mmCIF file of C-alpha atoms and ligand atoms in Angstrom:
data_model
loop_
_atom_site.group_PDB
_atom_site.id
_atom_site.type_symbol
_atom_site.label_atom_id
_atom_site.label_comp_id
_atom_site.label_asym_id
_atom_site.label_seq_id
_atom_site.Cartn_x
_atom_site.Cartn_y
_atom_site.Cartn_z
ATOM 1 C CA MET A 1 -12.044 -13.974 5.413
ATOM 2 C CA SER A 2 -11.109 -11.757 2.537
ATOM 3 C CA MET A 3 -7.573 -11.692 1.276
ATOM 4 C CA ARG A 4 -5.279 -8.870 2.269
ATOM 5 C CA GLU A 5 -1.676 -9.175 1.140
ATOM 6 C CA LEU A 6 1.214 -7.443 -0.539
ATOM 7 C CA VAL A 7 2.813 -8.924 -3.652
ATOM 8 C CA VAL A 8 6.291 -7.564 -4.332
ATOM 9 C CA LEU A 9 7.111 -7.127 -8.024
ATOM 10 C CA GLY A 10 10.486 -5.450 -7.629
ATOM 11 C CA THR A 11 12.749 -3.994 -4.977
ATOM 12 C CA ALA A 12 15.466 -2.030 -6.811
ATOM 13 C CA SER A 13 15.767 1.735 -6.695
ATOM 14 C CA GLN A 14 17.060 3.688 -9.684
ATOM 15 C CA THR A 15 18.222 0.748 -11.829
ATOM 16 C CA PRO A 16 17.306 -2.925 -11.911
ATOM 17 C CA THR A 17 20.033 -5.382 -10.947
ATOM 18 C CA ARG A 18 20.574 -9.040 -11.857
ATOM 19 C CA ARG A 19 18.653 -10.011 -8.739
ATOM 20 C CA ARG A 20 16.191 -7.182 -8.364
ATOM 21 C CA ASN A 21 13.578 -5.804 -10.730
ATOM 22 C CA HIS A 22 12.728 -2.123 -10.724
ATOM 23 C CA ASN A 23 10.379 -1.200 -7.913
ATOM 24 C CA GLY A 24 6.720 -2.305 -8.026
ATOM 25 C CA TYR A 25 4.043 -3.613 -5.637
ATOM 26 C CA VAL A 26 0.506 -4.977 -5.696
ATOM 27 C CA LEU A 27 -1.821 -4.770 -2.722
ATOM 28 C CA ARG A 28 -4.765 -7.155 -2.603
ATOM 29 C CA TRP A 29 -7.311 -5.797 -0.162
ATOM 30 C CA ASP A 30 -10.793 -7.268 -0.431
ATOM 31 C CA ASP A 31 -12.272 -6.139 -3.749
ATOM 32 C CA GLU A 32 -9.357 -3.768 -4.472
ATOM 33 C CA VAL A 33 -6.196 -4.878 -6.278
ATOM 34 C CA ILE A 34 -3.912 -1.850 -6.347
ATOM 35 C CA LEU A 35 -0.711 -1.596 -8.364
ATOM 36 C CA PHE A 36 1.756 0.826 -6.783
ATOM 37 C CA ASP A 37 4.666 2.436 -8.620
ATOM 38 C CA PRO A 38 5.172 0.060 -11.550
ATOM 39 C CA GLY A 39 8.821 0.344 -12.556
ATOM 40 C CA GLU A 40 10.280 -1.113 -15.740
ATOM 41 C CA GLY A 41 9.474 -4.805 -16.162
ATOM 42 C CA SER A 42 6.392 -4.771 -13.935
ATOM 43 C CA GLN A 43 4.207 -6.347 -16.617
ATOM 44 C CA ARG A 44 6.515 -9.360 -16.828
ATOM 45 C CA GLN A 45 6.936 -9.609 -13.063
ATOM 46 C CA LEU A 46 3.147 -9.907 -12.775
ATOM 47 C CA LEU A 47 3.376 -13.108 -14.846
ATOM 48 C CA HIS A 48 5.425 -14.677 -12.060
ATOM 49 C CA THR A 49 2.673 -13.963 -9.513
ATOM 50 C CA THR A 50 -0.975 -14.954 -9.205
ATOM 51 C CA VAL A 51 -2.077 -11.399 -10.055
ATOM 52 C CA THR A 52 -3.283 -10.720 -13.612
ATOM 53 C CA ALA A 53 -3.762 -7.380 -15.338
ATOM 54 C CA THR A 54 -7.497 -8.061 -15.286
ATOM 55 C CA ASP A 55 -7.398 -8.250 -11.474
ATOM 56 C CA LEU A 56 -6.146 -4.667 -11.187
ATOM 57 C CA THR A 57 -8.709 -2.137 -9.998
ATOM 58 C CA ARG A 58 -6.423 0.824 -9.336
ATOM 59 C CA ILE A 59 -2.936 2.174 -10.039
ATOM 60 C CA CYS A 60 -1.190 4.577 -7.635
ATOM 61 C CA VAL A 61 1.995 6.385 -8.596
ATOM 62 C CA THR A 62 3.951 8.201 -5.876
ATOM 63 C CA HIS A 63 6.052 10.293 -8.286
ATOM 64 C CA PHE A 64 7.432 10.345 -11.797
ATOM 65 C CA HIS A 65 11.008 9.147 -11.383
ATOM 66 C CA GLY A 66 11.568 6.252 -13.762
ATOM 67 C CA ASP A 67 11.842 3.482 -11.188
ATOM 68 C CA HIS A 68 8.273 4.330 -10.105
ATOM 69 C CA CYS A 69 6.520 4.748 -13.453
ATOM 70 C CA LEU A 70 8.374 3.277 -16.443
ATOM 71 C CA GLY A 71 6.161 0.192 -16.166
ATOM 72 C CA LEU A 72 3.044 2.246 -16.884
ATOM 73 C CA PRO A 73 3.127 2.025 -20.709
ATOM 74 C CA GLY A 74 3.280 -1.769 -20.797
ATOM 75 C CA THR A 75 0.813 -2.247 -17.966
ATOM 76 C CA ILE A 76 -1.710 0.210 -19.394
ATOM 77 C CA GLN A 77 -1.505 -1.319 -22.879
ATOM 78 C CA ARG A 78 -1.950 -4.743 -21.317
ATOM 79 C CA LEU A 79 -5.243 -3.628 -19.756
ATOM 80 C CA SER A 80 -6.557 -2.940 -23.250
ATOM 81 C CA LEU A 81 -5.022 -6.076 -24.794
ATOM 82 C CA ASP A 82 -6.750 -8.184 -22.136
ATOM 83 C CA ARG A 83 -9.963 -6.177 -22.575
ATOM 84 C CA VAL A 84 -10.249 -5.519 -18.869
ATOM 85 C CA PRO A 85 -13.997 -4.991 -18.456
ATOM 86 C CA HIS A 86 -13.999 -2.637 -15.468
ATOM 87 C CA PRO A 87 -12.635 0.914 -15.206
ATOM 88 C CA VAL A 88 -9.199 1.104 -13.576
ATOM 89 C CA ALA A 89 -8.645 4.157 -11.380
ATOM 90 C CA VAL A 90 -5.281 5.912 -11.644
ATOM 91 C CA HIS A 91 -3.797 8.341 -9.108
ATOM 92 C CA PHE A 92 -0.570 10.331 -9.385
ATOM 93 C CA PRO A 93 0.723 13.806 -8.408
ATOM 94 C CA ALA A 94 -1.241 16.306 -10.496
ATOM 95 C CA SER A 95 1.939 18.198 -11.384
ATOM 96 C CA GLY A 96 3.068 15.077 -13.276
ATOM 97 C CA ALA A 97 0.016 14.986 -15.571
ATOM 98 C CA GLU A 98 2.185 15.582 -18.625
ATOM 99 C CA TYR A 99 4.457 12.644 -17.764
ATOM 100 C CA PHE A 100 1.405 10.473 -17.246
ATOM 101 C CA ALA A 101 -0.097 11.514 -20.588
ATOM 102 C CA ARG A 102 3.149 10.604 -22.375
ATOM 103 C CA LEU A 103 3.554 7.266 -20.603
ATOM 104 C CA ARG A 104 -0.086 6.391 -21.236
ATOM 105 C CA HIS A 105 0.334 6.979 -24.946
ATOM 106 C CA ALA A 106 4.009 6.088 -25.271
ATOM 107 C CA SER A 107 3.328 3.989 -28.386
ATOM 108 C CA ALA A 108 0.459 3.048 -30.674
ATOM 109 C CA PHE A 109 -2.132 0.600 -29.366
ATOM 110 C CA HIS A 110 -5.830 -0.070 -29.618
ATOM 111 C CA GLU A 111 -7.239 1.476 -26.474
ATOM 112 C CA THR A 112 -10.262 -0.327 -25.092
ATOM 113 C CA ALA A 113 -9.699 -0.264 -21.337
ATOM 114 C CA GLU A 114 -11.221 2.603 -19.410
ATOM 115 C CA LEU A 115 -8.935 4.520 -17.061
ATOM 116 C CA ALA A 116 -10.597 6.638 -14.386
ATOM 117 C CA VAL A 117 -7.871 9.242 -13.964
ATOM 118 C CA GLU A 118 -8.023 11.063 -10.645
ATOM 119 C CA PRO A 119 -4.800 12.997 -9.941
ATOM 120 C CA ILE A 120 -3.728 13.997 -6.430
ATOM 121 C CA HIS A 121 -3.955 17.771 -6.061
ATOM 122 C CA ALA A 122 -3.339 18.288 -2.363
ATOM 123 C CA ASP A 123 -1.778 16.844 0.759
ATOM 124 C CA GLY A 124 -4.375 14.777 2.611
ATOM 125 C CA GLN A 125 -6.584 14.115 -0.446
ATOM 126 C CA ARG A 126 -8.923 11.219 0.307
ATOM 127 C CA ILE A 127 -10.468 8.759 -2.087
ATOM 128 C CA PRO A 128 -13.401 6.806 -0.670
ATOM 129 C CA LEU A 129 -13.308 3.072 -1.456
ATOM 130 C CA ARG A 130 -15.798 0.361 -0.571
ATOM 131 C CA CYS A 131 -13.280 -1.159 1.843
ATOM 132 C CA GLY A 132 -12.107 2.082 3.474
ATOM 133 C CA THR A 133 -10.390 5.328 2.560
ATOM 134 C CA LEU A 134 -7.298 5.805 0.409
ATOM 135 C CA GLU A 135 -5.373 8.867 1.542
ATOM 136 C CA ALA A 136 -2.417 10.615 -0.109
ATOM 137 C CA ARG A 137 0.173 12.493 1.944
ATOM 138 C CA ARG A 138 2.887 14.775 0.639
ATOM 139 C CA LEU A 139 6.436 13.482 1.027
ATOM 140 C CA HIS A 140 9.830 15.172 0.858
ATOM 141 C CA HIS A 141 11.637 14.463 -2.423
ATOM 142 C CA PRO A 142 13.129 16.614 -5.220
ATOM 143 C CA ILE A 143 9.921 16.297 -7.272
ATOM 144 C CA GLU A 144 6.316 16.271 -6.035
ATOM 145 C CA THR A 145 5.729 12.930 -4.301
ATOM 146 C CA TYR A 146 2.802 11.441 -2.398
ATOM 147 C CA GLY A 147 2.708 8.341 -0.225
ATOM 148 C CA TYR A 148 -0.558 6.472 0.193
ATOM 149 C CA ARG A 149 -2.356 4.764 3.011
ATOM 150 C CA LEU A 150 -5.498 2.671 3.092
ATOM 151 C CA VAL A 151 -7.545 2.947 6.270
ATOM 152 C CA GLU A 152 -10.419 0.655 7.088
ATOM 153 C CA PRO A 153 -12.969 2.241 9.431
ATOM 154 C CA ASP A 154 -13.196 0.869 12.956
ATOM 155 C CA GLY A 155 -16.051 -1.560 13.485
ATOM 156 C CA VAL A 156 -17.393 -3.932 16.111
ATOM 157 C CA ARG A 157 -16.967 -7.647 16.658
ATOM 158 C CA MET A 158 -20.050 -9.524 17.907
ATOM 159 C CA LEU A 159 -19.368 -11.777 20.899
ATOM 160 C CA PRO A 160 -21.133 -15.154 20.404
ATOM 161 C CA ALA A 161 -21.204 -16.014 24.139
ATOM 162 C CA ARG A 162 -23.004 -12.767 25.018
ATOM 163 C CA LEU A 163 -25.451 -13.175 22.112
ATOM 164 C CA THR A 164 -26.256 -16.667 23.350
ATOM 165 C CA ALA A 165 -26.693 -15.409 26.907
ATOM 166 C CA TYR A 166 -29.373 -12.995 25.671
ATOM 167 C CA GLY A 167 -30.910 -15.667 23.428
ATOM 168 C CA ILE A 168 -30.139 -13.695 20.257
ATOM 169 C CA THR A 169 -29.596 -15.929 17.213
ATOM 170 C CA GLY A 170 -29.964 -16.015 13.424
ATOM 171 C CA PRO A 171 -31.313 -12.928 11.618
ATOM 172 C CA ALA A 172 -31.794 -11.119 14.965
ATOM 173 C CA VAL A 173 -27.999 -10.759 15.181
ATOM 174 C CA GLY A 174 -27.915 -8.841 11.906
ATOM 175 C CA GLU A 175 -30.847 -6.704 13.031
ATOM 176 C CA LEU A 176 -29.141 -5.825 16.317
ATOM 177 C CA SER A 177 -25.915 -5.042 14.479
ATOM 178 C CA ARG A 178 -27.733 -2.774 12.027
ATOM 179 C CA LEU A 179 -30.068 -0.969 14.433
ATOM 180 C CA GLY A 180 -27.703 -0.799 17.402
ATOM 181 C CA HIS A 181 -30.322 -2.301 19.724
ATOM 182 C CA LEU A 182 -32.925 -5.057 19.906
ATOM 183 C CA ASP A 183 -35.865 -5.717 22.235
ATOM 184 C CA VAL A 184 -35.696 -9.236 23.661
ATOM 185 C CA ASP A 185 -38.441 -10.442 26.053
ATOM 186 C CA GLY A 186 -39.313 -6.887 27.004
ATOM 187 C CA ARG A 187 -35.702 -5.814 27.591
ATOM 188 C CA ARG A 188 -33.639 -3.607 25.304
ATOM 189 C CA VAL A 189 -30.226 -5.103 24.466
ATOM 190 C CA THR A 190 -27.717 -2.660 22.965
ATOM 191 C CA ARG A 191 -24.986 -3.503 20.501
ATOM 192 C CA ASP A 192 -22.338 -2.429 23.015
ATOM 193 C CA GLU A 193 -23.541 -5.123 25.441
ATOM 194 C CA VAL A 194 -22.883 -7.939 22.984
ATOM 195 C CA SER A 195 -19.861 -6.684 21.033
ATOM 196 C CA GLU A 196 -16.386 -5.245 21.408
ATOM 197 C CA PRO A 197 -14.625 -2.629 19.276
ATOM 198 C CA ARG A 198 -12.759 -3.995 16.238
ATOM 199 C CA PRO A 199 -10.068 -1.582 15.040
ATOM 200 C CA GLY A 200 -9.922 -1.188 11.267
ATOM 201 C CA GLN A 201 -6.780 -2.378 9.522
ATOM 202 C CA ARG A 202 -4.282 -0.009 7.939
ATOM 203 C CA PHE A 203 -1.815 -0.308 5.078
ATOM 204 C CA ALA A 204 0.751 2.349 4.174
ATOM 205 C CA LEU A 205 3.221 2.820 1.338
ATOM 206 C CA VAL A 206 5.976 5.393 1.863
ATOM 207 C CA MET A 207 8.086 5.767 -1.216
ATOM 208 C CA ASP A 208 10.878 8.187 -1.977
ATOM 209 C CA THR A 209 11.251 10.704 0.782
ATOM 210 C CA GLY A 210 13.445 12.174 3.425
ATOM 211 C CA LEU A 211 12.045 12.171 6.963
ATOM 212 C CA CYS A 212 9.031 14.492 7.160
ATOM 213 C CA ASP A 213 5.585 14.794 8.778
ATOM 214 C CA GLY A 214 3.988 12.924 5.878
ATOM 215 C CA VAL A 215 6.045 9.812 6.654
ATOM 216 C CA TYR A 216 4.696 9.690 10.202
ATOM 217 C CA ALA A 217 1.136 10.522 9.137
ATOM 218 C CA LEU A 218 1.170 7.574 6.746
ATOM 219 C CA ALA A 219 2.884 5.101 9.073
ATOM 220 C CA GLU A 220 0.685 5.826 12.126
ATOM 221 C CA ALA A 221 -0.590 2.513 13.550
ATOM 222 C CA ALA A 222 -0.122 0.701 10.233
ATOM 223 C CA ASP A 223 -0.673 -3.049 10.305
ATOM 224 C CA LEU A 224 1.573 -3.280 7.247
ATOM 225 C CA LEU A 225 4.035 -0.521 6.332
ATOM 226 C CA VAL A 226 5.961 -0.702 3.063
ATOM 227 C CA ILE A 227 8.710 1.891 3.228
ATOM 228 C CA GLU A 228 11.747 2.764 1.199
ATOM 229 C CA ALA A 229 15.140 2.073 2.770
ATOM 230 C CA THR A 230 17.302 3.080 -0.144
ATOM 231 C CA PHE A 231 20.400 3.474 1.983
ATOM 232 C CA LEU A 232 22.137 2.216 5.102
ATOM 233 C CA ASN A 233 23.204 4.513 7.904
ATOM 234 C CA SER A 234 26.753 4.634 6.486
ATOM 235 C CA GLU A 235 25.240 6.756 3.677
ATOM 236 C CA ALA A 236 22.958 8.853 5.932
ATOM 237 C CA ALA A 237 24.351 12.182 4.705
ATOM 238 C CA LEU A 238 23.808 11.207 1.081
ATOM 239 C CA ALA A 239 20.292 9.962 1.896
ATOM 240 C CA ALA A 240 19.356 13.305 3.439
ATOM 241 C CA GLU A 241 20.825 15.178 0.507
ATOM 242 C CA VAL A 242 18.874 13.299 -2.161
ATOM 243 C CA GLY A 243 15.585 12.841 -0.254
ATOM 244 C CA HIS A 244 15.735 9.204 0.774
ATOM 245 C CA LEU A 245 15.599 7.149 3.973
ATOM 246 C CA THR A 246 18.056 4.793 5.609
ATOM 247 C CA ALA A 247 17.059 1.422 7.051
ATOM 248 C CA ALA A 248 17.673 2.830 10.546
ATOM 249 C CA GLN A 249 15.351 5.789 9.935
ATOM 250 C CA ALA A 250 12.624 3.596 8.445
ATOM 251 C CA ALA A 251 12.844 1.228 11.400
ATOM 252 C CA ARG A 252 12.654 4.073 13.915
ATOM 253 C CA VAL A 253 9.581 5.464 12.141
ATOM 254 C CA ALA A 254 7.982 2.034 12.444
ATOM 255 C CA THR A 255 8.703 1.833 16.160
ATOM 256 C CA GLU A 256 7.531 5.377 16.891
ATOM 257 C CA SER A 257 4.354 4.846 14.844
ATOM 258 C CA GLY A 258 3.326 1.493 16.322
ATOM 259 C CA VAL A 259 3.718 -0.429 13.075
ATOM 260 C CA ARG A 260 3.029 -4.156 13.300
ATOM 261 C CA ARG A 261 4.746 -5.536 10.181
ATOM 262 C CA LEU A 262 7.512 -3.543 8.523
ATOM 263 C CA VAL A 263 8.549 -4.150 4.902
ATOM 264 C CA LEU A 264 11.795 -2.484 3.790
ATOM 265 C CA THR A 265 12.406 -2.111 0.071
ATOM 266 C CA HIS A 266 13.701 0.114 -2.798
ATOM 267 C CA PHE A 267 17.354 -0.722 -2.205
ATOM 268 C CA SER A 268 20.314 1.016 -3.767
ATOM 269 C CA GLN A 269 22.302 -1.211 -6.104
ATOM 270 C CA ARG A 270 25.445 -0.488 -4.055
ATOM 271 C CA TYR A 271 24.392 -3.056 -1.414
ATOM 272 C CA ALA A 272 24.716 -6.661 -2.526
ATOM 273 C CA ASP A 273 23.927 -8.266 0.829
ATOM 274 C CA PRO A 274 20.315 -7.822 2.062
ATOM 275 C CA THR A 275 21.172 -9.044 5.563
ATOM 276 C CA ARG A 276 22.811 -5.670 6.206
ATOM 277 C CA PHE A 277 19.330 -4.105 6.068
ATOM 278 C CA VAL A 278 18.011 -6.688 8.519
ATOM 279 C CA ASP A 279 20.881 -6.047 10.931
ATOM 280 C CA GLU A 280 20.519 -2.270 10.815
ATOM 281 C CA ALA A 281 16.715 -2.245 11.126
ATOM 282 C CA ARG A 282 16.777 -4.764 13.976
ATOM 283 C CA GLU A 283 18.640 -2.286 16.160
ATOM 284 C CA HIS A 284 15.624 0.036 16.021
ATOM 285 C CA PHE A 285 12.552 -2.147 15.503
ATOM 286 C CA THR A 286 11.654 -5.304 17.397
ATOM 287 C CA GLY A 287 8.386 -6.074 15.563
ATOM 288 C CA ASP A 288 7.767 -8.191 12.513
ATOM 289 C CA LEU A 289 10.421 -7.285 9.917
ATOM 290 C CA VAL A 290 10.560 -8.212 6.229
ATOM 291 C CA VAL A 291 13.396 -7.178 3.932
ATOM 292 C CA ALA A 292 11.554 -7.412 0.633
ATOM 293 C CA GLU A 293 12.616 -9.824 -2.087
ATOM 294 C CA ASP A 294 11.228 -9.770 -5.622
ATOM 295 C CA LEU A 295 8.051 -11.870 -6.026
ATOM 296 C CA ALA A 296 7.569 -12.336 -2.277
ATOM 297 C CA THR A 297 4.062 -12.286 -0.850
ATOM 298 C CA VAL A 298 3.619 -10.587 2.517
ATOM 299 C CA PRO A 299 0.269 -11.029 4.282
ATOM 300 C CA VAL A 300 -1.310 -8.197 6.207
ATOM 301 C CA PRO A 301 -1.033 -9.464 9.829
ATOM 302 C CA PRO A 302 -4.223 -10.979 11.228
ATOM 303 C CA ARG A 303 -6.469 -8.686 13.225
ATOM 304 C CA ARG A 304 -5.519 -8.207 16.834
HETATM 305 ZN ZN1 ZN B 1 12.714 5.626 -6.473
#
C-alpha cells in the first residue's frame, strides 16, 4: 500500500506566532510529494519532518500573499544545494508570474535544480499526473487565488472469492483485469463478474477564500480536505470582508460536500486556544475532524 498523508509544516495565517509557523503543507501521494504554499520558515520546518527537499516533486502556490509564498526562495535554493536530480514542477496563478520570478531569484545562488514551471491560467485547469489529476479551481480572495484538488480515477477491486470460484489464479487475474474478460473452460468471464467498483481517492486544499463555487467544487467527496479557517464565527463579518472562512463555514462545506476527514488550519493569531475551533466546527460536522498543529502528520483515510 502506497503512502498517502499530509504533513503540516505550519498553521499560522498572516504572521507566525511562538507556537505556529507560517502556513505550509506537504502531501505525500504515491510517487508525488507536493509542497503547498510554503510560508516563511518552511525549509526549516521540513527538517523536523521525514520529508527532504529531494523528496519534493511539485510545488503548488495558491496565491502570492506572504504567508503562502515567502518560503519559496529558501526552498528553491535548497533544491539546487541538494542537487535534486529530478525536475520539480511548480504551479501558481499566472498573474503572479512576476512575484514568482522575484522569489525564485531573490538572492544569488548556483542554480542546478530544474524547475518545470507551469502556471495556472484558468479556472478548472487540469494537470495529468501518474496517480490521478491535479485540478485548480478559482477561489474568492482579494488577489487571484486557486485551490487545488487531486483526484484519483475510479477503478475496480478484484474479489478473491469470485476469482477462486471461476478457477482464475496467477497471471490470468492480470489478464482478465487488463482485457476486461477471460475465457475459462469455454465460458467467458467478465471483469464485472469478479470485481466491484473501487472509488478513487480525493484530496483537496482550499486556501484563502470567502465562500464561493470553487470551494464546493474542490471539497466535493474529498477523502481529506485541508481548508482555511482563519476566523471563528464571532468574526464572520470581518471574514467575509477580507475573503476568508470561519470554522463554522468550513465545517458546513465539509458536511455538504461529503468530506471524510476535515483538517482546519491557517488560524488568525488572535485565537490562542485551538479548542475553540474544535468546538465551533463540531456543531456543523460530525465526521473525522483535525485542528491542525505544526508538524502533525494526517493520513488520508483508508479506502472505503
Ligand atoms: Zn493566507
